[in-house]
Structure formats: C-alpha cells, structure tokens
Short mmCIF file of C-alpha atoms and ligand atoms in Angstrom, two decimals:
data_model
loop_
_atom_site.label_atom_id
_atom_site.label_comp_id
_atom_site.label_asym_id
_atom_site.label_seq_id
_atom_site.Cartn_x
_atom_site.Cartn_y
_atom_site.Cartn_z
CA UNK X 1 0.00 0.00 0.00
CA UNK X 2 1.61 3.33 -0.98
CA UNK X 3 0.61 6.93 -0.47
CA UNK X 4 -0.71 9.21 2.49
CA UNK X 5 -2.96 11.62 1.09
CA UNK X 6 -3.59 13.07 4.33
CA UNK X 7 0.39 13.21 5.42
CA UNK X 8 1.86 11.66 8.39
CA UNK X 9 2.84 12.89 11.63
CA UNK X 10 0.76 14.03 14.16
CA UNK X 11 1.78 17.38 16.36
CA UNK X 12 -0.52 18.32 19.67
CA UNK X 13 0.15 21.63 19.76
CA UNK X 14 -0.64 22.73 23.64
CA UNK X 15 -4.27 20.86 23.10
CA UNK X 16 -6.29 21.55 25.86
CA UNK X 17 -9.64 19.49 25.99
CA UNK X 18 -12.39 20.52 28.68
CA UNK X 19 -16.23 19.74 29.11
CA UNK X 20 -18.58 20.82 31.26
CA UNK X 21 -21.25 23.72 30.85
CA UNK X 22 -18.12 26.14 31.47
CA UNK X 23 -15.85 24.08 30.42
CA UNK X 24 -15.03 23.78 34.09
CA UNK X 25 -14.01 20.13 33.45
CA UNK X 26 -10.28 20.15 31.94
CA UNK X 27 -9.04 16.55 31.05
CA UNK X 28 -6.43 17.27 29.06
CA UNK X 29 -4.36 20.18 29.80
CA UNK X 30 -1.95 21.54 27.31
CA UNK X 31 -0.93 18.45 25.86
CA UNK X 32 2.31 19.09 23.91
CA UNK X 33 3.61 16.17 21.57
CA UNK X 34 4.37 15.00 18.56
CA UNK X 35 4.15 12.19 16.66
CA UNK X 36 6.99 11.23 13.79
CA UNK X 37 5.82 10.52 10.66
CA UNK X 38 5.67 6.34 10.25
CA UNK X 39 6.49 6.31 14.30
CA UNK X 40 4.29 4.13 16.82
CA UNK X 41 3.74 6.67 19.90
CA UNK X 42 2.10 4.63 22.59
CA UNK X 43 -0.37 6.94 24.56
CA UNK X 44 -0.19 5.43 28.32
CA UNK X 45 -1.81 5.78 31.50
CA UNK X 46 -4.27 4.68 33.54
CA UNK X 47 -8.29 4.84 33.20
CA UNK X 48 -9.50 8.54 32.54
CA UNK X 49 -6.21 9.73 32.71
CA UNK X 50 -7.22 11.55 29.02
CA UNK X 51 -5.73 9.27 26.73
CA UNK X 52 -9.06 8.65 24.35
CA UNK X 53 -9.88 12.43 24.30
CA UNK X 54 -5.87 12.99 22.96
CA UNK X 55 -7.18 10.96 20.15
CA UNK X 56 -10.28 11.51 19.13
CA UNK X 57 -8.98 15.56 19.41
CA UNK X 58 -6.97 13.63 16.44
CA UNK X 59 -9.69 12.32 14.91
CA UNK X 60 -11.67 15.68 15.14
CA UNK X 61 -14.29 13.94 16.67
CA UNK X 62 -13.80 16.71 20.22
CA UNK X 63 -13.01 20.13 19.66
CA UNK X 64 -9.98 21.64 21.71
CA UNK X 65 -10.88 24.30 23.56
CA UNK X 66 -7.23 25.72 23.36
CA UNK X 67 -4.26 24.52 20.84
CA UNK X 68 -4.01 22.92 17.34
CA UNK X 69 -3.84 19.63 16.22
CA UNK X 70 -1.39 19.08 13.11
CA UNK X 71 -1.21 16.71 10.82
CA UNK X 72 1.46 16.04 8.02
CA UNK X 73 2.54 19.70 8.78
CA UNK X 74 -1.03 20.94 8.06
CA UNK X 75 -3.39 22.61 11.08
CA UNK X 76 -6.47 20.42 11.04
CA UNK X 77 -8.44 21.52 13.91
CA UNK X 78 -11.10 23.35 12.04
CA UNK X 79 -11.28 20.16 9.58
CA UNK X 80 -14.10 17.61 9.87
CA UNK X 81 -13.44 14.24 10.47
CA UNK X 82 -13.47 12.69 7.01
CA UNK X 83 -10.85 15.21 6.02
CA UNK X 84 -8.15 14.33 7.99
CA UNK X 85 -6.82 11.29 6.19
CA UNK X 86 -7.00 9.39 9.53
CA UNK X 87 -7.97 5.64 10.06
CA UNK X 88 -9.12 4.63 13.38
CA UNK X 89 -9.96 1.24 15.61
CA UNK X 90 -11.74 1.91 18.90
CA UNK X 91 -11.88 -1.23 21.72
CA UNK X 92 -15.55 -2.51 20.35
CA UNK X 93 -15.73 -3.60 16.98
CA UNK X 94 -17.74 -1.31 15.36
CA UNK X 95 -18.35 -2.96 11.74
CA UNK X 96 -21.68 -2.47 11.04
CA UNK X 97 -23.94 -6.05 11.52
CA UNK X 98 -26.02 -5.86 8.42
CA UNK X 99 -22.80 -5.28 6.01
CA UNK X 100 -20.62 -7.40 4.61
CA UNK X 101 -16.99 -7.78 5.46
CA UNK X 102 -16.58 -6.38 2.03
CA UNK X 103 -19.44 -3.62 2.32
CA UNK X 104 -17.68 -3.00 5.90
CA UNK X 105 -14.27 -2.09 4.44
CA UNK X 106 -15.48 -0.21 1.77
CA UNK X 107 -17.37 2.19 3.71
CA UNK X 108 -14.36 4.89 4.22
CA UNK X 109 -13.62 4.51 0.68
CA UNK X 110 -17.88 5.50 -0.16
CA UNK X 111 -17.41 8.22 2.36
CA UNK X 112 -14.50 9.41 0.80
CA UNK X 113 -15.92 9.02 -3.00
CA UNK X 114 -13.09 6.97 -4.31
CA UNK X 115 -13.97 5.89 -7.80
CA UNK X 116 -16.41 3.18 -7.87
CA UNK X 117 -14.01 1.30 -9.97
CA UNK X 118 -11.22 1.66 -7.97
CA UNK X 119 -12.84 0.66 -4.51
CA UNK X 120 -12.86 -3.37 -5.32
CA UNK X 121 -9.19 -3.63 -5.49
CA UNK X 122 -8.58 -1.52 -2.38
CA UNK X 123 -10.77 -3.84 -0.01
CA UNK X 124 -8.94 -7.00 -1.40
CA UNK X 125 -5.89 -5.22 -0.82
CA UNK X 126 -6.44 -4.21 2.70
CA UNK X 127 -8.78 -7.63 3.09
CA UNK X 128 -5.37 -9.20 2.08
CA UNK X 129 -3.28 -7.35 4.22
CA UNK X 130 -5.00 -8.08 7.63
CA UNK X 131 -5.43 -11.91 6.42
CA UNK X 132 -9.33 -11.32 6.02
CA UNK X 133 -9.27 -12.05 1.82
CA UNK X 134 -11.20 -15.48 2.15
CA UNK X 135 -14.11 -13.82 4.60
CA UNK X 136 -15.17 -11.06 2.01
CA UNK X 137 -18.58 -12.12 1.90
CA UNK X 138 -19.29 -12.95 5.78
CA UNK X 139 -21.25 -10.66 7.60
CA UNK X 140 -19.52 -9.33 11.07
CA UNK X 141 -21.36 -12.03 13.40
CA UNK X 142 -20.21 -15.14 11.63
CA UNK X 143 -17.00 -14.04 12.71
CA UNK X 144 -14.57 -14.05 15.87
CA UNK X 145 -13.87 -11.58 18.30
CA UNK X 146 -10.41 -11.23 17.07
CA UNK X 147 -11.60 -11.53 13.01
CA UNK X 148 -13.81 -8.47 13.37
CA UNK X 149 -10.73 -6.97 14.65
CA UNK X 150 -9.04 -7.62 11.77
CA UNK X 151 -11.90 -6.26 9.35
CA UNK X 152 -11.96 -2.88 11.35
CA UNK X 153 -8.38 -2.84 10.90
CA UNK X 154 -8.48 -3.52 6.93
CA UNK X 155 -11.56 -0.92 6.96
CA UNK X 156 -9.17 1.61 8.95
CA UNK X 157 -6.39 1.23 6.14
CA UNK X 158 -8.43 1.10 2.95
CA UNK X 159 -8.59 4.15 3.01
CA UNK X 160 -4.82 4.53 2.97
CA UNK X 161 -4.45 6.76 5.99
CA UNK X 162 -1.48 8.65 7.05
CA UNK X 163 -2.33 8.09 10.33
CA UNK X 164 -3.38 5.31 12.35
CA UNK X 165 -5.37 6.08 15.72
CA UNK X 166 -5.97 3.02 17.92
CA UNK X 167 -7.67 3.28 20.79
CA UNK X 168 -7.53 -0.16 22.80
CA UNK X 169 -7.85 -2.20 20.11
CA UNK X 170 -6.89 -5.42 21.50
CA UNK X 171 -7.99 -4.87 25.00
CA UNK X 172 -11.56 -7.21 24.33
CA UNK X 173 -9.76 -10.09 23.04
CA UNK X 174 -8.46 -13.23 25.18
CA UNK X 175 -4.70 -12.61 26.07
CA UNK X 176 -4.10 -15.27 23.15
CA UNK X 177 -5.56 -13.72 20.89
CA UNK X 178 -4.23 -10.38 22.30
CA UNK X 179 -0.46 -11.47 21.93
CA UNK X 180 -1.00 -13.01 18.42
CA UNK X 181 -2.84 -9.67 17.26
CA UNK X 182 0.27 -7.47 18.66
CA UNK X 183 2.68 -9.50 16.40
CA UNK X 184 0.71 -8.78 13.56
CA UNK X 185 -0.15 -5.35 14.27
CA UNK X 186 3.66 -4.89 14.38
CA UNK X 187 4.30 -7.01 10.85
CA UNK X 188 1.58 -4.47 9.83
CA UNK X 189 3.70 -1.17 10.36
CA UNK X 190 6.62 -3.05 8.97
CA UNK X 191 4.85 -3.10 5.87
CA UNK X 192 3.37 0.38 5.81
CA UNK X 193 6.93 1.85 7.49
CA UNK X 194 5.24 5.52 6.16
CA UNK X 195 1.59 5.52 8.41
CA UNK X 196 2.03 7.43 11.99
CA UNK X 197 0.65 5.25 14.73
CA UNK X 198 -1.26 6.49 17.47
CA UNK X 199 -2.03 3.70 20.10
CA UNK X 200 -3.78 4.45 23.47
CA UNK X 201 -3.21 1.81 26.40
CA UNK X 202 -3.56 1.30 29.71
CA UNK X 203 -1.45 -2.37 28.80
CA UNK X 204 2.43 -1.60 29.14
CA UNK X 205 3.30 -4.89 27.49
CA UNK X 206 1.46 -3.51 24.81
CA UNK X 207 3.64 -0.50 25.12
CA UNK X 208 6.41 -1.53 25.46
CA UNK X 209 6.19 -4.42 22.73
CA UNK X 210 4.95 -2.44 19.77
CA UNK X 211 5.90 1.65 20.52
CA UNK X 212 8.82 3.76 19.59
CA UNK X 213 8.25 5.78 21.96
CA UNK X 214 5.67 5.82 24.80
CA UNK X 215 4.01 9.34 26.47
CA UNK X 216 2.31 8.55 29.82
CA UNK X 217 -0.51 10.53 30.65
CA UNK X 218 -1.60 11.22 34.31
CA UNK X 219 -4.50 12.68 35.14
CA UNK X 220 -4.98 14.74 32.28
CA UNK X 221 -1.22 15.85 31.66
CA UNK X 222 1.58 14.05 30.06
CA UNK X 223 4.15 13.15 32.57
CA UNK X 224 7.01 11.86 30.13
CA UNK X 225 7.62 10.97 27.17
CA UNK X 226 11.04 8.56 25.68
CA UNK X 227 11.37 5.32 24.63
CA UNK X 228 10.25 2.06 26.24
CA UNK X 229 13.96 1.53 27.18
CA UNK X 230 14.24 4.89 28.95
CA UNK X 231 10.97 5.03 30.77
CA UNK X 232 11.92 1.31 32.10
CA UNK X 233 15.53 1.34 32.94
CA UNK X 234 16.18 5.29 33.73
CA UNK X 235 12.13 6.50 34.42
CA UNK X 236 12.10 10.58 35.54
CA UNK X 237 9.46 10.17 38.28
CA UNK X 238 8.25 7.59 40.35
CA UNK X 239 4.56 7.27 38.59
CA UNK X 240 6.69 6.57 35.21
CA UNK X 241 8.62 3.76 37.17
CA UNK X 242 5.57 2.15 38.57
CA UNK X 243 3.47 2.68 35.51
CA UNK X 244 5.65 0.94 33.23
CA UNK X 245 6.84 -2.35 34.53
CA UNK X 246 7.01 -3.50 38.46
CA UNK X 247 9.20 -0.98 40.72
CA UNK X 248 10.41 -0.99 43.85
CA UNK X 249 9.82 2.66 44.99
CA UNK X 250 12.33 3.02 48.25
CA UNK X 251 12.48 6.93 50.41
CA UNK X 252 16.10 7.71 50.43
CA UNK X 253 17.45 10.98 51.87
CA UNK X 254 20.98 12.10 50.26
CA UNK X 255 23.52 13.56 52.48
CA UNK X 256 27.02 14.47 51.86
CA UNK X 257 26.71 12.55 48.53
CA UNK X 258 25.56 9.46 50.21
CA UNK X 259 22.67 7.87 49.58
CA UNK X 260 20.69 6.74 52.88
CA UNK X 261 17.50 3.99 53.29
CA UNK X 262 16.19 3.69 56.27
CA UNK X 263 18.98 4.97 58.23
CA UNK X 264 21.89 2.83 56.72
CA UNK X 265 23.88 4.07 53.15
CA UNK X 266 23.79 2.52 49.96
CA UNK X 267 26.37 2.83 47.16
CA UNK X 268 23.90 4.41 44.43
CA UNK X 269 25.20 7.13 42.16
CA UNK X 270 23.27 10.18 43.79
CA UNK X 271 24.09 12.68 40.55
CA UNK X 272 21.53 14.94 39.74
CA UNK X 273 19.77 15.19 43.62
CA UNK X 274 20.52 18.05 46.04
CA UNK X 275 22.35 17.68 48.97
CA UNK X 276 20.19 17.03 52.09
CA UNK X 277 16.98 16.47 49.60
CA UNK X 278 14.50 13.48 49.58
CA UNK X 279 14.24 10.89 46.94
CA UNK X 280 13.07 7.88 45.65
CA UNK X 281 14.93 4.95 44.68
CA UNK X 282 13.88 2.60 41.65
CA UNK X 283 15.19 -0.58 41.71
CA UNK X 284 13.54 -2.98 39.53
CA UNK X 285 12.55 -6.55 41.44
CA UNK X 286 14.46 -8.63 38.71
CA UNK X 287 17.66 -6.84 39.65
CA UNK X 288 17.50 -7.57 43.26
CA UNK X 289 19.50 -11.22 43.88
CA UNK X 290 19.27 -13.05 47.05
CA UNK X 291 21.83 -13.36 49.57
CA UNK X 292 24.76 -11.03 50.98
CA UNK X 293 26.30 -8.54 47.89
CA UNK X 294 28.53 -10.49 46.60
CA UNK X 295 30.44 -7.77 45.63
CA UNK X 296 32.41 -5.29 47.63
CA UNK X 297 30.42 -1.90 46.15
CA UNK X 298 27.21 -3.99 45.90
CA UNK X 299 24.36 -2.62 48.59
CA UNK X 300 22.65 -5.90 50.97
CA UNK X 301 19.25 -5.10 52.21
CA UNK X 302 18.11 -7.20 55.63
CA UNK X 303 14.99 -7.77 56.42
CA UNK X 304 12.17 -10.74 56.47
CA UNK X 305 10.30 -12.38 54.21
CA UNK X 306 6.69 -11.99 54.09
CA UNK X 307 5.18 -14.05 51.14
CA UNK X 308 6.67 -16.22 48.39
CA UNK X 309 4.84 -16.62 45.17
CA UNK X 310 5.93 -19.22 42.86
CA UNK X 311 5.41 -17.81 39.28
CA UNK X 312 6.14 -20.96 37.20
CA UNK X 313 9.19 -19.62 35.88
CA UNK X 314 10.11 -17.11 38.81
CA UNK X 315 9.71 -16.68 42.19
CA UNK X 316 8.62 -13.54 43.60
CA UNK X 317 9.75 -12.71 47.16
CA UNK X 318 8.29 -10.00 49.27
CA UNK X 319 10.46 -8.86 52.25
CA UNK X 320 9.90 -6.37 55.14
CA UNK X 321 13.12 -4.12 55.20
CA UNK X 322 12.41 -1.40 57.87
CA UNK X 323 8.96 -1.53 57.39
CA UNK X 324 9.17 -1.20 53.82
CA UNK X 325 7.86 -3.71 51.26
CA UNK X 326 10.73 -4.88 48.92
CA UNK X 327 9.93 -7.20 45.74
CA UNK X 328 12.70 -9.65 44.41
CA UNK X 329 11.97 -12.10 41.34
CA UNK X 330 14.24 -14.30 41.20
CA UNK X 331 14.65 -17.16 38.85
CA UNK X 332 12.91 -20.26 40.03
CA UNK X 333 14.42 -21.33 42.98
CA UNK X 334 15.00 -24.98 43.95
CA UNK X 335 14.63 -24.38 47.40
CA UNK X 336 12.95 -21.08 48.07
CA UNK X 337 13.09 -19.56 51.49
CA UNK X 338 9.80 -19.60 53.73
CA UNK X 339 7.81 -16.60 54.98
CA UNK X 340 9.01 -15.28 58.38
CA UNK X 341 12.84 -16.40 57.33
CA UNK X 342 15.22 -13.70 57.82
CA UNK X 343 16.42 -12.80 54.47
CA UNK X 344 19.10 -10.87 52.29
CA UNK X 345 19.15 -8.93 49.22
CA UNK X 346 21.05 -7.05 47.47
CA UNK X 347 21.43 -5.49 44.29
CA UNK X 348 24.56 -3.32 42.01
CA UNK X 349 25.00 0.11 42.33
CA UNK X 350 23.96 0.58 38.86
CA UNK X 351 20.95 -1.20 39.11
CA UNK X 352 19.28 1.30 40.99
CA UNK X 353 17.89 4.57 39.30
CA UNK X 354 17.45 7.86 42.07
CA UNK X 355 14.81 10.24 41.61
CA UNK X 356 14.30 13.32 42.78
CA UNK X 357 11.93 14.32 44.96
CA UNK X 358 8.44 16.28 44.53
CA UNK X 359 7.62 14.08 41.50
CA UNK X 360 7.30 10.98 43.49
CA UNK X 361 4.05 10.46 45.57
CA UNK X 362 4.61 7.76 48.10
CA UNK X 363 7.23 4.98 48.54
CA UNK X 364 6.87 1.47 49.09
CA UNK X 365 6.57 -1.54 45.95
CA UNK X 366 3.98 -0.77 43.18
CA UNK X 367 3.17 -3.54 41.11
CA UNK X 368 2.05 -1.84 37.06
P1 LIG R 1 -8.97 7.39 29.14
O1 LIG R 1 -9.14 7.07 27.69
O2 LIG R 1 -7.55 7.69 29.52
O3 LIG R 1 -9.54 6.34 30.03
P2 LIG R 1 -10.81 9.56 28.61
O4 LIG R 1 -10.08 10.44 27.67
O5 LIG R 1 -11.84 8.67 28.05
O6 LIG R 1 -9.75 8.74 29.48
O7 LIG R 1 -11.51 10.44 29.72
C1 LIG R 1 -10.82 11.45 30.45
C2 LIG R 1 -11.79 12.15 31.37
O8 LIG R 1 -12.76 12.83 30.61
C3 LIG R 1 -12.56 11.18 32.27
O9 LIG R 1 -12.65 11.77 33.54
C4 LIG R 1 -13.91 11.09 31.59
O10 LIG R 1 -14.90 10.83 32.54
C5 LIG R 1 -14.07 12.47 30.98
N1 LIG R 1 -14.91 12.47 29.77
C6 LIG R 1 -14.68 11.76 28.64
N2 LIG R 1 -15.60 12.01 27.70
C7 LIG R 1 -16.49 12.88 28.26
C8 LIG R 1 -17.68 13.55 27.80
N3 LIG R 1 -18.15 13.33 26.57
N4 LIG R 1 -18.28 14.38 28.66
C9 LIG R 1 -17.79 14.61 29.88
N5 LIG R 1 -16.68 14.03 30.38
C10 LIG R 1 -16.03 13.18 29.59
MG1 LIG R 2 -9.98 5.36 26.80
#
C-alpha cells in the first residue's frame, strides 16, 4: 500500500480538551507532543487519565478548547473528520452487523468518493493485508472476536491513511488472541513503514512491545515521554517507574553525597539530587538477587520475608526491610526460602535509578 494523502505525523500543539457547561471540566491540559511521521507513539496511562480524548482531538471527533492539532505539517483543527486522512480502531468492533466484510471495508472509501471502480481492489488489498481475503462475503457475526478486529483494521487502512489512531484495540480479546494480534499489528507497520501510529493503552506490554516511543498521561497531563527503554531502565518520576513495569519505589534521603534507606547508606550514584533532599529509589525486582552482595560496592538489604509466590518460571519474594515492602523475582528457585525467614538482598549500584523528589508520591513496591 503506498501513499498518504492526508500526510503523516501528528503534532498536539498545547491541546487543551475541557467539558462541562463552562468548560469547568479540563481533562487534558496543554498536551504538547508529537508524533513522527511512520512512528508508533504509545499513549499510556491509567483509566481517565485523558488518553481517548488525545485521540479523538486527532480524529476531530472533540473540539480543543485551546491549541491545534497538526497533521502532516497541516493545522487540522477546524477540519471535519473525514478530512483528515485518519484511520481509526476503537476497543468494540464497530463494523456495522447488516454489512458485509466487504461492504464494511469499503465504507471509508464510499465516504470518501473513491472511484467506484477503484474501490474493489482496495478492499482486497487491505482484506489481504489483515489476512481477512477469504471472509469477504461474511457478515460481522459469523466471525470471531479477534476476526472483526481484523476487518476494522483492513476498513481503517483502505482508506490509505497517514495516520493510524488506535484506541484499545486489543484490550476485548483473550490474552491469546491479544499477543497473536500485537505481532501482527507490528508485521503491519513493517509493511506500511510511512503511516504514523497512534495507540492508546492502559497495557504496558502492549507499550512496550509495539511503541517507539511511549508518552504517559496522568491525570490529564503528560508526565514523560522517551522510549520504552528509557521510561523502564532510567524512568524521571516515580509514577513513570511504577506505571511501566514492576518498581520498587524506596524513600532515600541524600547527604554528603551518600545515599541513605532507612537509616543505613547505599552505594547508588546520587548525581543529579541536592544535597540534604529526599528521593526515591527505583530498583527494579528482577535486579535484586538473594543473599549477601557479593560484591564489595554492591548494597545488601536485611529484612524478612513476608510471602513467596511461585510464578512458574520465577519466584517472587516479598520482604519487610524497615517496614518497607521490597519485591525480588528471582529465577525459580530450587529451594525457596519460607515466609518469616530472615532474608538478604542485594542489588549493584547501577541497578538502581534515584529520583528526585516532589515528583514521586509515596514509597513502598507498586506492582504496574
Ligand atoms: P482514558 O481514555 O484515559 O480512560 P478519557 O479520555 O476517556 O480517558 O476520559 C478522560 C476524562 O474525561 C474522564 O474523567 C472522563 O470521565 C471524561 N470524559 C470523557 N468524555 C467525556 C464527555 N463526553 N463528557 C464529559 N466528560 C467526559
Ligand atoms: Mg480510553
């Protein structure tokens, strides 16, 4: 499939979003991003944190009440819908019962007036594309969960978009399904390396499997933005840390360029954190290993263990250091320590990320 007609790339310019009467109800405040053209941006964050409104202010389906929306270069925020050059998948499949699979794909291209003559070979092609070609002539309930997925994909590119807004798209299918529909999605944007992808989550394996880069949205602001590698091994705040992947979220104070946890130091670089300030320290449960440091530099946490969960493959150990909850997954262990056991932990100096203070709300483990 070639061509964009609408252009790719997607640029929130400060897109504020706000209902209510007054518009007293702002839930999405000055969003500032942009999308690269033929990039996946993951939009992440919890429920009603404002990542559907970012996209349908896309789609031009809500109306910013500040800020444009651009895209391919081009301010679209006065433009209806159908003029954007957009495709979009919401959650539900919404292919319409009494059509065709055929009729179903070919809608956008109607909407659009496309020449009759050329809308045929555009549904095979996009039929073909999503592996749909031999269920042209189904209608939407004599198919699977996951096939009508597939046809409101194929109906989302027959139109060729530049962009590609996907809001949940996976999130009503089994997690089979889900994981089988991920890899495709992905072989999909290999093969159309040009289309923009927009895809709101609240699933970080999803994030983190298909993005470039992932923005996480909070409560109606964006609260970073890098790629999945960034936000997981060297996350900016502490909601970033336990919002994508598992995070062990420890109050440290820094003194003298020491790092302190619950009144003892630990070796951990402490660049970048005033003197005297609070902070947070991430350290990521699969880093932790079990038993003294066995390294001079390394930091050992003491404490006791509260609950053992084997995880088939893993086991996940929760300990009590100081009153503070401490995760370690460890790979299966032959013979795993029992709850009330006095344990050790420790973990490398550069295993352990600090952040600053003020953006962190509490400490403690947070399981994403
Ligand atoms: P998310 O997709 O991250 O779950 P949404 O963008 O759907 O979040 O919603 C963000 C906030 O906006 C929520 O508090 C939601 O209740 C509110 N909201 C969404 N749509 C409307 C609407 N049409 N009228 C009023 N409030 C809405
Ligand atoms: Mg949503």
């Amino acid at each position: 499939m070639t061509g964009a007609p609408g252009g790719s790339g997607i640029r929130f310019d400060r897109v504020s979003v706000a209902y209510g009467r007054h518009h007293e109800h702002l839930v999405l405040d000055a969003l500032d991003l942009t999308v690269e053209p033929g990039e996946v941006m993951a939009l992440l964050g919890p429920s009603g944190s404002g990542k559907t409104t970012a996209l349908r202010a896309v789609a031009g389906f809500v109306r910013p009440v500040s800020g444009r929306v651009l895209i391919g270069g081009r301010d679209v925020t006065d433009l209806p819908p159908h003029r954007r050059g957009i495709g979009m998948v919401v959650q539900q499949y919404a292919l319409f019962p009494h059509m065709k699979v055929a009729e179903n794909v070919a809608f956008g291209l109607k909407a659009q007036k496309t020449p009759r003559a050329e809308i045929a070979g555009r549904v095979a092609e996009a039929l073909e594309m999503t592996g749909m070609a031999s269920y042209a002539d189904r209608h939407p309930r004599e198919l699977s969960g996951g096939q009508q997925q597939r046809v409101a994909i194929a109906r989302a590119l027959a139109i060729r978009p530049g962009v590609l807004l996907l809001d949940e798209p996976l999130s009503a299918l089994d997690a089979r399904l889900r994981s089988g529909m991920l890899t495709e999605l992905a072989r999909l944007h290999r093969e159309l390396p040009d289309v923009s992808v927009l895809y709101v989550t609240h699933d970080q394996v999803e994030a983190l499997t298909l993005a470039d880069r992932i923005a996480v949205m909070d409560r109606a602001r964006l609260r970073d933005c890098g790629t999945p590698q960034q936000l997981y091994r060297r996350p900016r705040t502490a909601f970033t840390a336990s919002f994508v992947g598992t995070a062990n979220l420890l109050p440290v104070t820094v003194r003298g360029g020491g790092v302190r946890f619950a009144g003892r130091p630990l070796t951990v670089p402490a660049a970048g954190v005033a003197d005297g300030a609070d902070a947070t320290l991430c350290l990521r449960p699969h880093l932790v290993g079990l038993g003294e440091s066995p390294a001079a530099d390394g930091n050992t946490l003491h404490g006791t263990l509260t609950e053992v969960q084997w995880r088939g493959a893993t086991h996940r150990l929760h300990a009590d250091v100081d009153g503070h909850r401490v995760l370690a997954e460890l790979r299966e262990l032959r013979d795993p320590p029992r709850p009330g056991d006095a344990i050790a932990l420790h973990f490398a100096p550069d295993d352990a990320v600090l952040i600053p203070a003020g953006l962190t709300a509490d400490g403690g483990a947070h399981d994403a």
